[in-house]
mmCIF file of C-alpha atoms in Angstrom:
data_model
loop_
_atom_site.group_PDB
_atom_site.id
_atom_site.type_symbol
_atom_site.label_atom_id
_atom_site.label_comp_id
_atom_site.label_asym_id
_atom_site.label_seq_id
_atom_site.Cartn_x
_atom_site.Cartn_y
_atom_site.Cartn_z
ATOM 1 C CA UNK A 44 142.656 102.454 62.067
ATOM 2 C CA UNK A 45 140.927 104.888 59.436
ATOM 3 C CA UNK A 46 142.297 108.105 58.062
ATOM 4 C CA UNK A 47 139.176 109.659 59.880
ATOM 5 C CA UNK A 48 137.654 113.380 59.336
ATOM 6 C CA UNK A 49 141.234 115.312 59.481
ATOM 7 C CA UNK A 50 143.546 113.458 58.297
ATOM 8 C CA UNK A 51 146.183 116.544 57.930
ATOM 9 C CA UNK A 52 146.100 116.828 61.309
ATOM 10 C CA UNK A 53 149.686 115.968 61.805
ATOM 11 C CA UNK A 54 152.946 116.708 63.369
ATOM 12 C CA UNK A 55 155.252 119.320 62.006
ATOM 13 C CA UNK A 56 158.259 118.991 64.112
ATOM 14 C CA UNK A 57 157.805 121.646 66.726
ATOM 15 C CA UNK A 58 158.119 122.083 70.369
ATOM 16 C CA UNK A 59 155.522 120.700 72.604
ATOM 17 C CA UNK A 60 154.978 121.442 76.289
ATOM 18 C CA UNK A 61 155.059 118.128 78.455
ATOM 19 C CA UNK A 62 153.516 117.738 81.534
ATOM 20 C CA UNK A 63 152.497 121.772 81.730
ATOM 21 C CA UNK A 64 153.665 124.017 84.983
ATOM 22 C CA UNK A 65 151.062 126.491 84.989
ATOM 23 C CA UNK A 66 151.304 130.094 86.133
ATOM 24 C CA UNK A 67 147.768 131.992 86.228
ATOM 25 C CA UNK A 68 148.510 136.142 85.625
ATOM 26 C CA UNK A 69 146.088 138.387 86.077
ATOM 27 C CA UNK A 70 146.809 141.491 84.141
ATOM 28 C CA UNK A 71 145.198 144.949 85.349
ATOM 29 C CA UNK A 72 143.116 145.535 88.314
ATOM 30 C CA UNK A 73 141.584 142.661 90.168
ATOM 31 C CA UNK A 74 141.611 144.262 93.357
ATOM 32 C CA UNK A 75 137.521 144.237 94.120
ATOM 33 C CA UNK A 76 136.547 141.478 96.598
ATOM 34 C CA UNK A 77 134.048 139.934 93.558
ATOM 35 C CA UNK A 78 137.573 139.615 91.065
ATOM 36 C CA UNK A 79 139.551 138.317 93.812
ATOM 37 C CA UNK A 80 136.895 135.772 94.253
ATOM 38 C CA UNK A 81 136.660 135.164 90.420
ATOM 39 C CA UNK A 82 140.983 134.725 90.496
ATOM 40 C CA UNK A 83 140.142 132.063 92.839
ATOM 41 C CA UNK A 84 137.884 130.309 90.959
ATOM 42 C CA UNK A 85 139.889 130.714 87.793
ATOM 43 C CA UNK A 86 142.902 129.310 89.309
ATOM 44 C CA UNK A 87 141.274 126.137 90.826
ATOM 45 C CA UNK A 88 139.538 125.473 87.353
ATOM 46 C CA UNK A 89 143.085 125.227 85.826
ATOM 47 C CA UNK A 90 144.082 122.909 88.957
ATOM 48 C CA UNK A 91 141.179 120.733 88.217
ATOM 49 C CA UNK A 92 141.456 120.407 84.195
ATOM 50 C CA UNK A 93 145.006 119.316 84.852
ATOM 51 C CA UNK A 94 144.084 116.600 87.144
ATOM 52 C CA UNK A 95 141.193 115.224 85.488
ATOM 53 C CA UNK A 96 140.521 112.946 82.430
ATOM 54 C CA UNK A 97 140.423 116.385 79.568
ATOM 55 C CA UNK A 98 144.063 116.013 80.321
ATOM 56 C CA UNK A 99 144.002 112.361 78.524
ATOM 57 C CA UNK A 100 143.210 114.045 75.305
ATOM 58 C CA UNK A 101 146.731 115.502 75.437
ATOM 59 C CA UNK A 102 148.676 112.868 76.289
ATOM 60 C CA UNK A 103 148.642 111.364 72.714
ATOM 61 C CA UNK A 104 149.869 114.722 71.538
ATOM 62 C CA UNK A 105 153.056 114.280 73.522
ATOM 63 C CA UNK A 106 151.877 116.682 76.224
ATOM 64 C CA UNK A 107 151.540 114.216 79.555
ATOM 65 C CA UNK A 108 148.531 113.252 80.982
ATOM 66 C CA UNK A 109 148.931 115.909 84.119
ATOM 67 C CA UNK A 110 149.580 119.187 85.020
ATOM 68 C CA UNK A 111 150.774 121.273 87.909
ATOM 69 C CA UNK A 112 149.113 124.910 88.708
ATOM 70 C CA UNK A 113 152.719 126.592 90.005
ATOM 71 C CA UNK A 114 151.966 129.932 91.313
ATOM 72 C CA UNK A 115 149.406 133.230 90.940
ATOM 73 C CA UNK A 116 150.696 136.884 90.098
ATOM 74 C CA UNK A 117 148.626 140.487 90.075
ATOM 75 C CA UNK A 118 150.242 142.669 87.020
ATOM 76 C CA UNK A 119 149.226 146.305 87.591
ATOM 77 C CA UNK A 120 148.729 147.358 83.669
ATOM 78 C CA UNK A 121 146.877 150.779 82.552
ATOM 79 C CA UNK A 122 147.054 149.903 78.751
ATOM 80 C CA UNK A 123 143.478 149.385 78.223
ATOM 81 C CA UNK A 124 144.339 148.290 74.303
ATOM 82 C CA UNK A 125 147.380 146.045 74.775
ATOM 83 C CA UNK A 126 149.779 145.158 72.090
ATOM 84 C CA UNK A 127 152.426 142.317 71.423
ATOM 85 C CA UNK A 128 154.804 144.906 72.167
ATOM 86 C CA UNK A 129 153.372 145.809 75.280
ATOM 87 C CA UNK A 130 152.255 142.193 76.681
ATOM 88 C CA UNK A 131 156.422 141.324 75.954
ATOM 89 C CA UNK A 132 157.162 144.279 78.275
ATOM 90 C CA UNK A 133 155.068 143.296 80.846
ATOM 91 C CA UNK A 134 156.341 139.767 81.087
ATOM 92 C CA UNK A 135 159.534 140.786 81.395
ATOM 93 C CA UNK A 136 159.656 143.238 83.487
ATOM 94 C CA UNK A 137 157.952 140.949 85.885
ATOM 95 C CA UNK A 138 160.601 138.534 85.026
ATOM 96 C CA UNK A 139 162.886 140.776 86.013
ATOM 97 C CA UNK A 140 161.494 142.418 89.046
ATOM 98 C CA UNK A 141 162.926 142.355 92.747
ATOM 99 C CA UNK A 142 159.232 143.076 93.825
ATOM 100 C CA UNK A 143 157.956 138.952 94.785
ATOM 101 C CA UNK A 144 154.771 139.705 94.713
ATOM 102 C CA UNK A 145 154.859 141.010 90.692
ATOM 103 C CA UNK A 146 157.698 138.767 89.530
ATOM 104 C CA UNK A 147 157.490 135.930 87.370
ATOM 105 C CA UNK A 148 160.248 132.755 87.159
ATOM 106 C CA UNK A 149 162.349 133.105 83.980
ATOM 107 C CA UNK A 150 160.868 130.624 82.195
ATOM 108 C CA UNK A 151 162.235 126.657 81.913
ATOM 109 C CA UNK A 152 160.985 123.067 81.054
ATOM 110 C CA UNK A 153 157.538 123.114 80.833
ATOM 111 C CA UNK A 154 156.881 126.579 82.240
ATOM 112 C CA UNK A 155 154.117 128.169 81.261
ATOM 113 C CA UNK A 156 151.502 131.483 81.527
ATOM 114 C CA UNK A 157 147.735 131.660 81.250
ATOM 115 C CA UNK A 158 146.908 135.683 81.266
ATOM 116 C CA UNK A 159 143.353 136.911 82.508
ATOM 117 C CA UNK A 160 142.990 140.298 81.088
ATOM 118 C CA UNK A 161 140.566 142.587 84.016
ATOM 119 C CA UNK A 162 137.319 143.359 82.138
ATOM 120 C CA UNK A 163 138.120 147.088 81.101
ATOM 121 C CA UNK A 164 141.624 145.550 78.716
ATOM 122 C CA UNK A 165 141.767 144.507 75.525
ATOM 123 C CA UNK A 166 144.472 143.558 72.869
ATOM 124 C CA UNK A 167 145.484 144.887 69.488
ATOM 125 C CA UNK A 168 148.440 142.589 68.581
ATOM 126 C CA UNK A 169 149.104 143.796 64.607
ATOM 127 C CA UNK A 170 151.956 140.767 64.731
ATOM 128 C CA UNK A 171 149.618 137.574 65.826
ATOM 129 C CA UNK A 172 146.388 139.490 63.797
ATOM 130 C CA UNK A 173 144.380 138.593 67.035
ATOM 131 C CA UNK A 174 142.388 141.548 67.827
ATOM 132 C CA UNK A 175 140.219 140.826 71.980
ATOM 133 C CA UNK A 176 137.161 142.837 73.435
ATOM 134 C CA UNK A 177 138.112 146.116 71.518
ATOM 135 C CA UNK A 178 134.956 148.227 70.142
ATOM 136 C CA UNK A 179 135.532 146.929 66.920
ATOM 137 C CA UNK A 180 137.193 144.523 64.707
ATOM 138 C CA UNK A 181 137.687 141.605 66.818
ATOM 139 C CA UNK A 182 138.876 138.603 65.907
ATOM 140 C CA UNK A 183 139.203 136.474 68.398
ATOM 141 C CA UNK A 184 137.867 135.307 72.809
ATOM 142 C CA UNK A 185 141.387 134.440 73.103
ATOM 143 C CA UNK A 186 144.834 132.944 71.743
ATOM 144 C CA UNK A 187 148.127 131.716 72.739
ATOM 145 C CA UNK A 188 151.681 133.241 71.867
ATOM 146 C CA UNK A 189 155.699 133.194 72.606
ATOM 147 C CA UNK A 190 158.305 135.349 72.881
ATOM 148 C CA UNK A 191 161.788 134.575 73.594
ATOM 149 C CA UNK A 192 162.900 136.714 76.717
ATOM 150 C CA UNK A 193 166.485 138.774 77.109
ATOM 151 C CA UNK A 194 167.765 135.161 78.972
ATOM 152 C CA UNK A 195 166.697 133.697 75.333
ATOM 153 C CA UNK A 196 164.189 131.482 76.495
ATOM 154 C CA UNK A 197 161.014 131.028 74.796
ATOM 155 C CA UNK A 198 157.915 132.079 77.294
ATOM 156 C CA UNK A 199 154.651 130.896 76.385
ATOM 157 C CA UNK A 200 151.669 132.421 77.261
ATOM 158 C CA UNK A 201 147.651 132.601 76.530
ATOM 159 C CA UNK A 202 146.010 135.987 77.057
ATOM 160 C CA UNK A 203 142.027 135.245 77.908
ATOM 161 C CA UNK A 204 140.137 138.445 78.246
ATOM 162 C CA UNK A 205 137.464 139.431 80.283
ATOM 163 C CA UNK A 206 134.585 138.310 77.841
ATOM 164 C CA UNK A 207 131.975 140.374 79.330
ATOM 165 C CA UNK A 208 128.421 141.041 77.722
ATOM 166 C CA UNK A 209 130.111 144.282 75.906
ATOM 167 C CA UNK A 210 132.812 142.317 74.757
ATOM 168 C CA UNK A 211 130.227 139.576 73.272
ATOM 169 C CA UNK A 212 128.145 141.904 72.025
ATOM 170 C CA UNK A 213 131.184 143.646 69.612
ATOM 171 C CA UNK A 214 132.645 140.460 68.677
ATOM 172 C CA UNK A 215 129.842 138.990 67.692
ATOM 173 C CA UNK A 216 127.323 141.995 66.258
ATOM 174 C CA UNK A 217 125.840 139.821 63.556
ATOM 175 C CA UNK A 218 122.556 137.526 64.988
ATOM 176 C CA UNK A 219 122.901 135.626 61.917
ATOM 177 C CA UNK A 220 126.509 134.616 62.766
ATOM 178 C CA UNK A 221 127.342 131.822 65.085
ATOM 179 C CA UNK A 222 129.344 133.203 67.595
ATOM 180 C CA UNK A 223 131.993 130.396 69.852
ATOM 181 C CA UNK A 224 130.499 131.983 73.070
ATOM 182 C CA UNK A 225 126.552 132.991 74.225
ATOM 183 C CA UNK A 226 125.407 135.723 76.483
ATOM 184 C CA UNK A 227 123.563 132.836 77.794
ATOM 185 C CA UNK A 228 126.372 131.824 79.584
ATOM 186 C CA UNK A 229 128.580 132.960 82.776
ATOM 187 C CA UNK A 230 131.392 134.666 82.533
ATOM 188 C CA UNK A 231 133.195 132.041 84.251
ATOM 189 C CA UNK A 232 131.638 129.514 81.968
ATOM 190 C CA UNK A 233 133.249 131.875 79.179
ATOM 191 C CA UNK A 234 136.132 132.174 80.417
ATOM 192 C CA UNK A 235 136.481 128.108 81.026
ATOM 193 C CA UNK A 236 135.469 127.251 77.637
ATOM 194 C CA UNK A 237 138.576 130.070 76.351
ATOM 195 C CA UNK A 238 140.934 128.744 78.902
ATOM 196 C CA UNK A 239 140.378 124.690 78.258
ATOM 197 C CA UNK A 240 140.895 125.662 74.237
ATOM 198 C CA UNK A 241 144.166 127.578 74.705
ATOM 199 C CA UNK A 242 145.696 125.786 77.111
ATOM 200 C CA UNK A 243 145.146 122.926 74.710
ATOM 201 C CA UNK A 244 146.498 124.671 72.198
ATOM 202 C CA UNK A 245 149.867 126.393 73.781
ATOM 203 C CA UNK A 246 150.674 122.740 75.115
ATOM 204 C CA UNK A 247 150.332 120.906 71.544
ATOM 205 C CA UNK A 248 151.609 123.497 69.611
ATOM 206 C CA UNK A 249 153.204 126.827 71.605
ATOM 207 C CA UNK A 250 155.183 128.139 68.494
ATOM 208 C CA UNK A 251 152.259 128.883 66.582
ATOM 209 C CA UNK A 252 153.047 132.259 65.382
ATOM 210 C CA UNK A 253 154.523 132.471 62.285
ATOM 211 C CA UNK A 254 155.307 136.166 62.026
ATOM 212 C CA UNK A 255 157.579 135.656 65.219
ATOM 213 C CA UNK A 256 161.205 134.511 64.680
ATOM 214 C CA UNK A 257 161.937 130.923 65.926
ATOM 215 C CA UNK A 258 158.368 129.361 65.057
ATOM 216 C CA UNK A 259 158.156 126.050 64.476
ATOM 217 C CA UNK A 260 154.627 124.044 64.216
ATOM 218 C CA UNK A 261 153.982 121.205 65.878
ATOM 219 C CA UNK A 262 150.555 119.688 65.772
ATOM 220 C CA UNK A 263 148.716 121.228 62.834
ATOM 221 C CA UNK A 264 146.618 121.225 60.166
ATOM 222 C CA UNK A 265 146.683 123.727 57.287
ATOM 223 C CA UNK A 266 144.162 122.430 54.970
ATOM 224 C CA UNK A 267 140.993 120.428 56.289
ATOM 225 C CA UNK A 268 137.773 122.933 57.387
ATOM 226 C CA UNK A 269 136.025 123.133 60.312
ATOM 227 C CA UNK A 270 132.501 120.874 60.220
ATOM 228 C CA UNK A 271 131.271 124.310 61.854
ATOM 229 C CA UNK A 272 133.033 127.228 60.749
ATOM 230 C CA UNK A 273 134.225 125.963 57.445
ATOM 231 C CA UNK A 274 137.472 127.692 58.176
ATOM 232 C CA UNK A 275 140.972 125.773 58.593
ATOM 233 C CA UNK A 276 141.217 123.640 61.410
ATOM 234 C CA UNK A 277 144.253 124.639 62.514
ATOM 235 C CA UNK A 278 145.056 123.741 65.962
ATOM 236 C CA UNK A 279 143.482 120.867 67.793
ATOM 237 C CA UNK A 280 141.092 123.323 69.499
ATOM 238 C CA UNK A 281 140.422 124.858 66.443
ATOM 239 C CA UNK A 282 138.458 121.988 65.303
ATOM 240 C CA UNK A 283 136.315 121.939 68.205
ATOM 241 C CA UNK A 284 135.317 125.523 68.362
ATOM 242 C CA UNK A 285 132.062 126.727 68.668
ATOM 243 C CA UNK A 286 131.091 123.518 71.135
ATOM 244 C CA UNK A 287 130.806 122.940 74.741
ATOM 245 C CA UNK A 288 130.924 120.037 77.078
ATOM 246 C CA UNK A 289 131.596 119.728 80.967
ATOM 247 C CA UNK A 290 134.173 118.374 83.283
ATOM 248 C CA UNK A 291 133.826 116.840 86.978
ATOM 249 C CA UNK A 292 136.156 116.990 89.563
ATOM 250 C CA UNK A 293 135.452 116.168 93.015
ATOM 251 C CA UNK A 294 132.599 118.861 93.985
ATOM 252 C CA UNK A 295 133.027 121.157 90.796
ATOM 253 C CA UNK A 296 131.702 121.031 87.513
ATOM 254 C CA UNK A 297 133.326 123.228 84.933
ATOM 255 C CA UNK A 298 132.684 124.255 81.212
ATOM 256 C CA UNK A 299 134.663 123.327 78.967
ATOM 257 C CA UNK A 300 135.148 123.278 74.801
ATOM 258 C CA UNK A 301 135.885 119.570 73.516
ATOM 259 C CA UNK A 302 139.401 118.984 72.088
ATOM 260 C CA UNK A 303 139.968 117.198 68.570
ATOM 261 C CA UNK A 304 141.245 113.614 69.974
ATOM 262 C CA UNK A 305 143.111 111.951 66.443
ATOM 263 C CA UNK A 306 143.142 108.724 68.257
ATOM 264 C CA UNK A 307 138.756 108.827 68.814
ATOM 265 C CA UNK A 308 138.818 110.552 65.024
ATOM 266 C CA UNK A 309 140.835 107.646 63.477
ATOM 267 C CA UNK A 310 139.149 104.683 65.728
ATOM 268 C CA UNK A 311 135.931 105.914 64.847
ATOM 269 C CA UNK A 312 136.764 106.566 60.907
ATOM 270 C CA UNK A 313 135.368 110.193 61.113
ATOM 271 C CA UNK A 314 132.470 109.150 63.609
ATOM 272 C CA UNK A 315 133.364 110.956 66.922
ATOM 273 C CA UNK A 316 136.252 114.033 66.771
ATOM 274 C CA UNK A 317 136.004 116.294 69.792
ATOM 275 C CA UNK A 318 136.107 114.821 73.252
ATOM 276 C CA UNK A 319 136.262 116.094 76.550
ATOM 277 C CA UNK A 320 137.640 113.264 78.405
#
């Protein structure tokens, strides 16, 4: 009814992911009882944001108002500084591997791939900018990409590291700074609060990357800032960064960050934005 707080917020004409058939990865070694236990977890958290209400937020984005967790795969990886280069190798070799316990589908329909890092990796992509839990210069807890795979079909995928302390602690070296994640909370709460925003993200708009050939925006917003940040909004997590909210399903409460809703923004004229139901 109003133009509310971001009214640039708009659709660009992209792809968008409907209905989202989720593969968890976990990249590097998980093979200690305590990280087996934490894939678990990690996996069921994904199961239980895609069958709650969070996943009404997306719906008026075009992305469906469900979601199916598809499968789990262990990646052996020694890169401890991953690049996009290196990430695209991965993925398809396990796309192409005989081995069924490292392979991964060639990707189709509404495929697609949330990457846990192990806590010693990190990523140094020069062609997204996004720089994750290296000593220095980082730019980012997580982010979404694509690639388009030897088949020639685009494979979307979210890379969340293992946000330890250390990683905290580099990304976030200024006290005066706010920093999107505390040392106050979990790891798993962390790692929620990372996953919720990118899977938002990849689903509403997976082409993000403009430096890769083929991108096309979908839901966007170049110009308005950030209440918080002051930077661009950007994606529809983008708005919402820096906040935290929580999610119920059956016995198991989750962290989450609050999505930009349009609809609530617009209803409201500018009163209520980020939502996590």
């Amino acid at each position: 009814s109003g133009a509310g707080t971001y009214p640039n917020m708009l659709y660009q004409g992209g792809p968008v992911i409907h209905n989202p058939n989720v593969y968890t990865v976990f990249v590097g070694n998980w093979g200690s009882a305590a990280n087996q236990t934490r894939a678990t977890r990690l996996t069921q958290f994904i199961t239980d944001l895609l069958n709650s209400s969070f996943m009404n937020i997306l719906s008026q984005y075009g992305c469906g108002s469900t979601g199916t967790v598809a499968g789990s795969v262990f990646l052996p990886n020694s890169i401890a500084s991953l690049t996009h280069s290196d990430l695209v190798t991965l993925l398809q070799k396990a796309i192409n591997s005989t081995n069924r316990a490292t392979t991964l589908p060639e990707p189709a329909g509404s495929d697609v791939f949330v990457l846990y890092l192990d806590d010693n990796t990190g990523v140094n992509d020069t062609v997204t900018g996004n720089v994750l839990c290296e000593a220095t210069s980082d730019t980012a807890f997580g982010y979404h990409s694509f690639f388009v795979t030897t088949a020639g079909n685009p494979f979307y995928f979210a890379i969340v590291p293992g946000l330890t302390d250390a990683c905290l602690a580099n990304s976030c070296p200024d006290v005066n700074i706010p920093c999107n994640l505390q040392t106050t909370q979990t790891q798993e709460q962390r790692q929620t609060t990372v996953t919720s925003h990118e899977l938002s993200e990849m689903c509403s708009d997976p082409q993000i990357m403009p430096t890769i050939a083929a991108s096309k925006l979908a839901w966007y917003d170049g110009t308005d800032p950030n209440a918080v940040t002051g930077f661009t909004a950007g994606e529809i997590g983008d708005v919402c960064a820096g906040t935290n909210g929580t999610i119920t399903v059956g016995s198991n409460t989750w962290t989450v960050q609050p999505i930009y809703s349009k609809w609530d923004d617009q209803q409201s004229n500018g009163a209520t934005t980020c939502v996590t139901s």
